[in-house]
Short mmCIF file of C-alpha atoms in Angstrom, two decimals:
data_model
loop_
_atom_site.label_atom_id
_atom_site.label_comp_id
_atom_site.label_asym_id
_atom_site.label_seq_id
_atom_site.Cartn_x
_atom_site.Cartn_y
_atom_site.Cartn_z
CA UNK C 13 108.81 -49.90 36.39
CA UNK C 14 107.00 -53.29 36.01
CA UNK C 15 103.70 -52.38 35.68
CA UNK C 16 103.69 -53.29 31.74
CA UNK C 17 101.15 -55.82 32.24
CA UNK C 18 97.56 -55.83 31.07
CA UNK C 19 94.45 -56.31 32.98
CA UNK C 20 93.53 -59.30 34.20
CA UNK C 21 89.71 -60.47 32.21
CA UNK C 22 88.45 -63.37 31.12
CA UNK C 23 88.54 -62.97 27.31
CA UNK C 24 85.10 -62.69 25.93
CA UNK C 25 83.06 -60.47 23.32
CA UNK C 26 81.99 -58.71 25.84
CA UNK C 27 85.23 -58.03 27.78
CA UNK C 28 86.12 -56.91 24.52
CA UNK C 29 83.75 -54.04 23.94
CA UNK C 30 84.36 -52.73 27.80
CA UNK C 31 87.91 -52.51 26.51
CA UNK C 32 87.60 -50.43 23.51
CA UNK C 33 85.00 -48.22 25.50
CA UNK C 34 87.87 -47.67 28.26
CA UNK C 35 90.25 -46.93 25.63
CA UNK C 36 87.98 -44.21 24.13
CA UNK C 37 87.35 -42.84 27.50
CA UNK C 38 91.07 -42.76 28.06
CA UNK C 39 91.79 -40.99 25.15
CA UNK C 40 89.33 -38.46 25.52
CA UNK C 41 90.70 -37.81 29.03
CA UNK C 42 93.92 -37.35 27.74
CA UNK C 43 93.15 -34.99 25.21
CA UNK C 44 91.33 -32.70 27.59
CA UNK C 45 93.94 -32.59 30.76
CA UNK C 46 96.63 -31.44 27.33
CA UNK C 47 93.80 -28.80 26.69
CA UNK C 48 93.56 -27.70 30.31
CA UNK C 49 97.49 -27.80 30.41
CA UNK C 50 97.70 -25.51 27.82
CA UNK C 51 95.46 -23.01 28.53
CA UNK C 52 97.23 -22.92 32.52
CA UNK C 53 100.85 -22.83 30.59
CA UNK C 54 99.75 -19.74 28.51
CA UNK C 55 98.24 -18.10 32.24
CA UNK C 56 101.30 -18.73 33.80
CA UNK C 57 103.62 -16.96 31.23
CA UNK C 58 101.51 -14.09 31.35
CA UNK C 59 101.42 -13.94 35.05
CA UNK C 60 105.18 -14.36 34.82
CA UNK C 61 105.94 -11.30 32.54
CA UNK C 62 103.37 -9.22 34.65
CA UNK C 63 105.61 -10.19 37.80
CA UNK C 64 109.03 -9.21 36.20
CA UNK C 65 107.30 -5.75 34.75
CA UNK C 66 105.77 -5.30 38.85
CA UNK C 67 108.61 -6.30 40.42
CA UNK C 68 111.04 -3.48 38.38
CA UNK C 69 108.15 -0.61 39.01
CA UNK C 70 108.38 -2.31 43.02
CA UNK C 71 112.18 -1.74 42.75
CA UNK C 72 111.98 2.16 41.63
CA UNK C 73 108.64 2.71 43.91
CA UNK C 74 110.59 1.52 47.13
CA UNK C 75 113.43 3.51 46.39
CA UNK C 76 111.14 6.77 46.47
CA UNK C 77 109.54 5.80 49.03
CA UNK C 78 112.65 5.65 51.47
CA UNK C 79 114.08 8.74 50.28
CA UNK C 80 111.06 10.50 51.09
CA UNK C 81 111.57 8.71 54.77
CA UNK C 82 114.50 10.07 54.54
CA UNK C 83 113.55 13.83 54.06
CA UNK C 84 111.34 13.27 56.30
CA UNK C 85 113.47 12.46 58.72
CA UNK C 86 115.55 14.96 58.43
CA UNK C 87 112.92 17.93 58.77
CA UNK C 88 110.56 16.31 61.61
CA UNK C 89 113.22 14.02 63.44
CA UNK C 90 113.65 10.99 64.85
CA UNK C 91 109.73 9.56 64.74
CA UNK C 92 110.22 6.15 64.50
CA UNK C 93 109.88 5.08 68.03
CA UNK C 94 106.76 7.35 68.25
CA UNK C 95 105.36 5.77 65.16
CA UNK C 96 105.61 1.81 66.84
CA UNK C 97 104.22 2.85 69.92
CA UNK C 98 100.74 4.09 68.57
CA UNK C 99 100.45 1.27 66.76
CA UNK C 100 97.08 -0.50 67.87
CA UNK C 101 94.51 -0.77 64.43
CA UNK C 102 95.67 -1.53 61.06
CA UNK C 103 93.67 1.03 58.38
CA UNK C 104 94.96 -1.33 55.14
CA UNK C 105 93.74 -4.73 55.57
CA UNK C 106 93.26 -7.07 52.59
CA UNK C 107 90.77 -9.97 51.49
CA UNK C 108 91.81 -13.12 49.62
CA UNK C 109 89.68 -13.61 46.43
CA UNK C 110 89.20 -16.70 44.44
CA UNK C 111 89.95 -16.22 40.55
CA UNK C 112 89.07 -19.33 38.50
CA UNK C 113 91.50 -20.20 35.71
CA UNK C 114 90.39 -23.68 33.28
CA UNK C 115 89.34 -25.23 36.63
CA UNK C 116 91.99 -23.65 38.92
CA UNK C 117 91.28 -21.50 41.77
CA UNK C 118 93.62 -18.82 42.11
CA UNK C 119 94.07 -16.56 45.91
CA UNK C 120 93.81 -13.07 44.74
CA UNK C 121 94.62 -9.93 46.90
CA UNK C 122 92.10 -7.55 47.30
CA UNK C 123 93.25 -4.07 49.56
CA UNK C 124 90.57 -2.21 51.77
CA UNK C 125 90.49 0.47 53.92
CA UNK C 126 89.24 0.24 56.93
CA UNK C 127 88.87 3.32 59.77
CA UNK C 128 90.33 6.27 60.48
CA UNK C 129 94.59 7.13 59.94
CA UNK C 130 95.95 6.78 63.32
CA UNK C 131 98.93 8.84 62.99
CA UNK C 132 97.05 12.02 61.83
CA UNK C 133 98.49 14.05 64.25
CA UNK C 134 102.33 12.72 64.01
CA UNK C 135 104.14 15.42 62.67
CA UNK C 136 102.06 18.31 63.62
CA UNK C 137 104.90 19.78 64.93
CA UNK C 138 107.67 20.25 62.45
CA UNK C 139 107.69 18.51 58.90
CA UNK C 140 103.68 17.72 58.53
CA UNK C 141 104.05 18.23 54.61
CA UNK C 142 107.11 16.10 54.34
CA UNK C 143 105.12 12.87 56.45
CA UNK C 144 102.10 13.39 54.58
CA UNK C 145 104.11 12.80 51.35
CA UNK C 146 105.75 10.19 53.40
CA UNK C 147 102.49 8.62 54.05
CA UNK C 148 101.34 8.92 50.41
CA UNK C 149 104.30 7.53 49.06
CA UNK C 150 104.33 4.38 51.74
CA UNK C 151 100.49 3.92 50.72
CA UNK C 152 101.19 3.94 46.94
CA UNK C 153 104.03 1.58 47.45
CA UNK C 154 101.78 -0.62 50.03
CA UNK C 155 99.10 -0.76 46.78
CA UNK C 156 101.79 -2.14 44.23
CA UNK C 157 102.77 -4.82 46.52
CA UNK C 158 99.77 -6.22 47.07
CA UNK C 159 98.99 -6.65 43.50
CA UNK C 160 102.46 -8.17 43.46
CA UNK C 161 102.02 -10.25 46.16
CA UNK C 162 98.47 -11.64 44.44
CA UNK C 163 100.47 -11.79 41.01
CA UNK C 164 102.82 -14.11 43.20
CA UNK C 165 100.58 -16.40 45.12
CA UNK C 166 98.84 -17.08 41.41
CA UNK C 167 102.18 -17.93 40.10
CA UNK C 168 103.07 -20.42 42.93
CA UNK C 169 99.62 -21.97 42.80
CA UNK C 170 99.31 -22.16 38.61
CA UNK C 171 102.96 -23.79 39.13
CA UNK C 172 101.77 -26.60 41.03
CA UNK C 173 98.41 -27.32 39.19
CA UNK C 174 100.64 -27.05 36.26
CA UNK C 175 102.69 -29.63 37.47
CA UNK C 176 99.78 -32.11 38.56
CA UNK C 177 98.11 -31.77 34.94
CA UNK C 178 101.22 -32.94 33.30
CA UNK C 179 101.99 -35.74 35.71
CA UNK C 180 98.11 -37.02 34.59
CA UNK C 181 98.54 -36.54 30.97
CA UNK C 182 101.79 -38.64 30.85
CA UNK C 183 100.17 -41.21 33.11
CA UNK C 184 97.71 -41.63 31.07
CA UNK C 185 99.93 -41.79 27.68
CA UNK C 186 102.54 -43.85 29.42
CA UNK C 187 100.81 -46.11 31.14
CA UNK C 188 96.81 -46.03 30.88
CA UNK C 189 96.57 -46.59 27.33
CA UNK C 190 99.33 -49.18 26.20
CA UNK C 191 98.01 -51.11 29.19
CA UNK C 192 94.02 -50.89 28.07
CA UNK C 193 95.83 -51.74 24.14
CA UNK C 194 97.83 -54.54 25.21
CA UNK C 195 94.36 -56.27 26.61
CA UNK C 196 92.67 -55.51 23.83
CA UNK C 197 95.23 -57.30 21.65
CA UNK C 198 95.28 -60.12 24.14
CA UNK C 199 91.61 -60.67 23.85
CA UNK C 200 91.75 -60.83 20.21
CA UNK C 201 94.12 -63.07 20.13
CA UNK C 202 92.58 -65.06 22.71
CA UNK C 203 89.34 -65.33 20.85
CA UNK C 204 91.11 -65.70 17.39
CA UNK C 205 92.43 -68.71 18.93
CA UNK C 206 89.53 -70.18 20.76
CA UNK C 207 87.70 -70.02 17.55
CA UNK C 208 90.12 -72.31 15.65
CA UNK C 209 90.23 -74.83 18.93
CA UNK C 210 86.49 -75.13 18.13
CA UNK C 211 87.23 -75.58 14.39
CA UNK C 212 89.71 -78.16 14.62
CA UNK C 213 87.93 -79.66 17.30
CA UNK C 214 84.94 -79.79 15.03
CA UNK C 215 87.16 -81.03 11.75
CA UNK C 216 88.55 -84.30 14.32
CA UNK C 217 85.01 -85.26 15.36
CA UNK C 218 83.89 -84.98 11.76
CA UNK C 219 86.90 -87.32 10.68
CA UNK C 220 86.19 -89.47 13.29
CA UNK C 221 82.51 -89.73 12.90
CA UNK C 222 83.34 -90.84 9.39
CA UNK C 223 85.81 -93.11 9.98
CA UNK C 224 83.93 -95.21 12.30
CA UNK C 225 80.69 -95.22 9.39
CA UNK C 226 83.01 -96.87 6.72
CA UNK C 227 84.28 -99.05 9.06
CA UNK C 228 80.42 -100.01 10.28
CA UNK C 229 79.68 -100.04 6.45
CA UNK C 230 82.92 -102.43 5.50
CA UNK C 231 81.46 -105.20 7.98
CA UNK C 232 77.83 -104.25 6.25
CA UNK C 233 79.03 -105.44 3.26
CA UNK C 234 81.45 -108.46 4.59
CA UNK C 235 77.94 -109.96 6.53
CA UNK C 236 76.42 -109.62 3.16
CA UNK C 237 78.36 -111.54 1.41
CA UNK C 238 78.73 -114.06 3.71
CA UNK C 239 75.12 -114.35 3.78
CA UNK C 240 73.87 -114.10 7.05
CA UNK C 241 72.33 -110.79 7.04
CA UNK C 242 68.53 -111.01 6.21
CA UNK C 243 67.36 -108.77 4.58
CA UNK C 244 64.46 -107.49 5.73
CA UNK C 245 61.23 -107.58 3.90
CA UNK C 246 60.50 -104.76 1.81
CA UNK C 247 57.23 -103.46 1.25
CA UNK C 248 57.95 -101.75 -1.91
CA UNK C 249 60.30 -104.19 -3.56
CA UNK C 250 57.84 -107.20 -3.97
CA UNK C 251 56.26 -107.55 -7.57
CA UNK C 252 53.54 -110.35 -6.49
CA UNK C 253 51.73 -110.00 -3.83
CA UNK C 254 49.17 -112.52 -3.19
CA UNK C 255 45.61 -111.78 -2.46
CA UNK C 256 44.50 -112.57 1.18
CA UNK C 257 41.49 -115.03 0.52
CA UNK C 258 39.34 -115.32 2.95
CA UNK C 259 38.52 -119.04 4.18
CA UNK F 8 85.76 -15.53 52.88
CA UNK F 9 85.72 -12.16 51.38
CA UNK F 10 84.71 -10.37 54.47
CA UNK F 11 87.67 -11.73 56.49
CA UNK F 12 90.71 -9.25 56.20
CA UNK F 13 94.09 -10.13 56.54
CA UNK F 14 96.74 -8.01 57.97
CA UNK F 15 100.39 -7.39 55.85
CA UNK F 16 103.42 -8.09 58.25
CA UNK F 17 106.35 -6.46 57.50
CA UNK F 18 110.52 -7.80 58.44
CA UNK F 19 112.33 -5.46 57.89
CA UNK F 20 114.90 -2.31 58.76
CA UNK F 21 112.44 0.85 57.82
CA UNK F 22 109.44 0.09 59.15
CA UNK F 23 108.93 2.62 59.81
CA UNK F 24 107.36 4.22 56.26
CA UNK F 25 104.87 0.99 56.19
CA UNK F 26 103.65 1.93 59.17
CA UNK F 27 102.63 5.37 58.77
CA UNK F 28 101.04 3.34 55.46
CA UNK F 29 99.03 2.30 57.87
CA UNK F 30 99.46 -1.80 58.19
CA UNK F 31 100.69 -1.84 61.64
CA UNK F 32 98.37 -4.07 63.98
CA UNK F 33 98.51 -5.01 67.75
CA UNK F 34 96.53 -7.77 68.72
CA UNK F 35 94.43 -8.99 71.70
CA UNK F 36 97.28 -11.01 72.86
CA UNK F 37 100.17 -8.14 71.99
CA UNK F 38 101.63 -9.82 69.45
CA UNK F 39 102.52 -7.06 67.11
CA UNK F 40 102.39 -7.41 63.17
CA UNK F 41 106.06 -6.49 62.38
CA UNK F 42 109.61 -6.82 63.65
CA UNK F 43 112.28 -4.54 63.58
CA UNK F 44 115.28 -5.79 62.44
CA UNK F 45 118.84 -3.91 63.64
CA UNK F 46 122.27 -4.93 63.50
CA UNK F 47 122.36 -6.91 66.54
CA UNK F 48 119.16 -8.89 65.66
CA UNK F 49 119.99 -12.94 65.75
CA UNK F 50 119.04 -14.76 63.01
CA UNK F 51 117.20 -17.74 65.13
CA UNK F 52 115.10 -14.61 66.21
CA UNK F 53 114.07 -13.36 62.57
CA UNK F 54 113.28 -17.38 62.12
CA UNK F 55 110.95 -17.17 64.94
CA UNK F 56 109.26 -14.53 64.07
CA UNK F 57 108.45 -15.35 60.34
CA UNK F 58 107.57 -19.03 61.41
CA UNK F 59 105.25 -17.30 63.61
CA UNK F 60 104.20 -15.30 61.21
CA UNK F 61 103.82 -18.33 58.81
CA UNK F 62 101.40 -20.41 61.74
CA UNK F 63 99.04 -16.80 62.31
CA UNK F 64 95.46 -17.48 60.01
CA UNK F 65 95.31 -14.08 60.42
CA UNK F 66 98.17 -12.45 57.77
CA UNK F 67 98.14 -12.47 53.95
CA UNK F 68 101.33 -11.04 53.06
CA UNK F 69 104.50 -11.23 54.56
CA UNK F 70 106.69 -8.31 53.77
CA UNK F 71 110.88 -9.05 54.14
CA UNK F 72 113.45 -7.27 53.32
CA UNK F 73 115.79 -9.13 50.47
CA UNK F 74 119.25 -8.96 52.18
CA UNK F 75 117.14 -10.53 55.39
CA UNK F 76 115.24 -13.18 53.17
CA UNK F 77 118.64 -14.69 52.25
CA UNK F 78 119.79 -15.34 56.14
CA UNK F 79 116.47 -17.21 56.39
CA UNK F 80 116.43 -18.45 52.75
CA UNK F 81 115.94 -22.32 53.74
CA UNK F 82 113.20 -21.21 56.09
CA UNK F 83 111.48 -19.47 52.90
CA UNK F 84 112.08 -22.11 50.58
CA UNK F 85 110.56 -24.87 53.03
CA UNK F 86 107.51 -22.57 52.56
CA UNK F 87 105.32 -23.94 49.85
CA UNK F 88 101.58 -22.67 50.68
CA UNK F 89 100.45 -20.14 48.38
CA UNK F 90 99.27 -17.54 51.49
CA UNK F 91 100.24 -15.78 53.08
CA UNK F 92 102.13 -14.66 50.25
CA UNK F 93 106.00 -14.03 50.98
CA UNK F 94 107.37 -10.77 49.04
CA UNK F 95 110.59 -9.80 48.77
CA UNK F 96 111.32 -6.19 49.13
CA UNK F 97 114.40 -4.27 48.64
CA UNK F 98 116.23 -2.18 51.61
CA UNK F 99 117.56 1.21 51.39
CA UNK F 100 121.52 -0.17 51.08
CA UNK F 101 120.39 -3.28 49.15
CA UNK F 102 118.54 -2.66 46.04
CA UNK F 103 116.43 -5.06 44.33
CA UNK F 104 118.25 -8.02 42.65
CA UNK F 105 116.02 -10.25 40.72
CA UNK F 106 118.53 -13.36 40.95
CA UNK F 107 117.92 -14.00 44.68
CA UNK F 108 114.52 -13.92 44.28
CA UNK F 109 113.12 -17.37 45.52
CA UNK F 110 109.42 -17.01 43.71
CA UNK F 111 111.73 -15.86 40.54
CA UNK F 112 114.21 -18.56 40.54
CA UNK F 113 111.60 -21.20 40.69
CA UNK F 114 110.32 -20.07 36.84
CA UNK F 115 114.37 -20.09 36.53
CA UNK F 116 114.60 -21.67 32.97
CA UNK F 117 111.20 -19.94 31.77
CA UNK F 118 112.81 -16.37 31.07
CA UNK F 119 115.78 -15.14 28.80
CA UNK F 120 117.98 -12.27 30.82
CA UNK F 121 116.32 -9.42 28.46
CA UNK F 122 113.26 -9.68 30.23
CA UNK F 123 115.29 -8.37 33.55
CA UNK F 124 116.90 -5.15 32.19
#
C-alpha cells in the first residue's frame, strides 16, 4: 500500500491546530467503533450459544414430530395427497421485527395466527386423535423454528456489521492516524525551520548593516585627517560668542 | 412493516406434517409455497424452486431439508441476505448434523466441539 503519505497543507500555526483537532477527533472515533465492536462481539456469542442449544432441541423436536406422522399414517392412511390439495390460506404467517443492538438493526421473527385451521375436518374418518397430535406436534415444531430462524438471520446480520466495525477501527489505527501524525510532525518541523531562516536571515543583515557603518566610519575618520571635512558649526561648542550690535 | 406477514416455505420430503401446521399457501397466480421433493426430483428443479423462492418479497423463512441443502449447497452459500431466513431441517433418514450446517460453519472457528454434544 502506498498511501503512507501525509496531507498535503501549507504549514502554518493554523494548519497546525486543524491537525491536532483532527487527530483528537480521530482518536475519539476510534475508541468508540472498539466500544461498539465489543458490545456486537459479546451479542453475537450469545446469539451463537442460543443457536447451538435451539438447533439440538430442533433436532429432537423434528424427530417427534415425524414419528407422530408416522402413527398417523399408519391409523388414518395415506393423507398426504389430500392434505396438498386443500391447500389455499396459510393460518401461521410471520412478521419481521426490527431489534436494535449498539446501533444495529436486527430482522426478528415474530409468528401469528391468522384464520381458521383448514384441515379441521381431515381425519374425521379414522385416526382424528392421532392428526390432531400430528397437528400439535407440527405446530410446536413450526414455533421453535421460527425463533431459530430469527436467532439465525441476527447471527448473519451481527456477522457482517461485525465485520464492517472492525474494517473502520483498523482503518482508522492503520492509516487515519499515522497519516494526521506524520503532518503534524511535518508542520513542526516546517515551522521549526522557517523560524531559524528568519533568524539567520536577520543575524546576516545585522552583520552586514554593521559592516558597511565601520566601513562609512573608517573613511569618516580618513577625510578627517586629511582635513577636508568641515566641521560644521556647533551651537553648543563655542565659548565666545559675540554680541550682535546694532549699527 | 409489522403488519405485513410473511409466509414459511418448506423443501422438503414430509411435507406433509408442516402442512397440517398450517403454513401451506396458494397464491393468486398458483404458485404454491412448498415443493415436494421425491426420488426422481432433478436437482436443477429444487434450484429453481428455492431461487424462486429466494426472488418472492413475500416469504420469511425458507424451510429445507439438510440432505437436500447439500445438493444445492453453492446455491445456499451464494445467498447472503439476512431474509428470508434459510433453515436447515433434518429428514426422517437423515438426522441433524451440525457440521454441514452452512449458517454454523460460518462461526466455524468461534466454538470448541463440547458445545455440540
Amino acid at each position: 500500500m502506498s498511501g503512507k503519505d501525509r496531507i498535503e497543507i501549507f504549514p502554518s500555526r493554523m494548519a497546525q491546530t486543524i491537525m491536532k483537532a483532527r487527530l483528537k477527533g480521530a482518536q475519539t472515533g476510534r475508541n468508540l467503533l472498539k466500544k461498539k465492536s465489543d458490545a456486537l462481539t459479546l451479542r453475537f456469542r450469545q446469539i451463537l450459544k442460543k443457536i447451538i442449544e435451539t438447533k439440538m432441541l430442533m433436532g429432537e423436536v423434528m424427530r417427534e414430530a415425524a414419528f407422530s406422522l408416522a402413527e398417523a399414517k399408519f391409523t388414518a392412511g395415506d393423507f398426504s395427497t389430500t392434505v396438498i390439495q386443500n391447500v389455499n390460506k396459510a393460518q401461521v404467517k410471520i412478521r419481521a421485527k426490527k431489534d436494535n443492538v449498539a446501533g444495529v438493526t436486527l430482522p426478528v421473527f415474530e409468528h401469528y395466527h391468522e384464520g381458521t385451521d383448514s384441515y379441521e375436518l381431515t381425519g374425521l374418518a379414522r385416526g382424528g386423535e392421532q392428526l390432531a397430535k400430528l397437528k400439535r406436534n407440527y405446530a410446536k415444531a413450526v414455533e421453535l423454528l421460527v425463533e431459530l430462524a430469527s436467532l439465525q438471520t441476527s447471527f448473519v446480520t451481527l456477522d457482517e456489521a461485525i465485520k464492517i466495525t472492525n474494517r473502520r477501527v483498523n482503518a482508522i489505527e492503520h492509516v487515519i492516524i499515522p497519516r494526521i501524525e506524520r503532518t503534524l510532525a511535518y508542520i513542526i518541523t516546517e515551522l521549526d525551520e522557517r523560524e531559524r531562516e528568519e533568524f539567520y536571515r536577520l543575524k546576516k543583515i545585522q552583520e552586514k548593516k554593521k559592516i558597511i557603518k565601520e566601513k562609512f566610519e573608517k573613511e569618516l575618520e580618513q577625510r578627517r585627517a586629511a582635513g577636508e571635512v568641515m566641521e560644521p558649526a556647533n551651537l553648543l561648542a563655542e565659548e565666545k560668542d559675540e554680541d550682535l550690535l546694532f549699527e | 412493516m409489522a403488519g405485513r406477514g410473511k409466509l414459511i416455505a418448506v423443501i422438503g420430503d414430509t411435507v406433509t406434517g408442516f402442512l397440517l401446521g398450517g403454513i401451506g399457501e396458494l397464491n393468486k397466480n398458483r404458485h404454491s409455497i412448498f415443493l415436494v421433493v421425491e426420488k426422481d426430483t432433478t436437482i436443477n428443479e429444487i434450484e429453481d424452486t428455492f431461487r424462486q423462492f429466494l426472488n418472492r418479497d413475500d416469504i420469511g423463512i425458507i424451510l429445507i431439508n439438510q440432505y437436500i441443502a447439500e445438493m444445492v449447497r453453492h446455491t445456499l452459500d451464494a445467498h447472503q441476505r439476512s431474509i428470508p431466513a434459510v433453515l436447515e431441517i433434518p429428514s426422517k433418514e437423515h438426522p441433524y448434523d451440525a457440521a454441514k450446517d452452512s449458517i454454523l460453519r460460518r462461526a466455524k472457528g468461534m466454538f470448541m466441539a463440547e458445545d455440540l454434544r
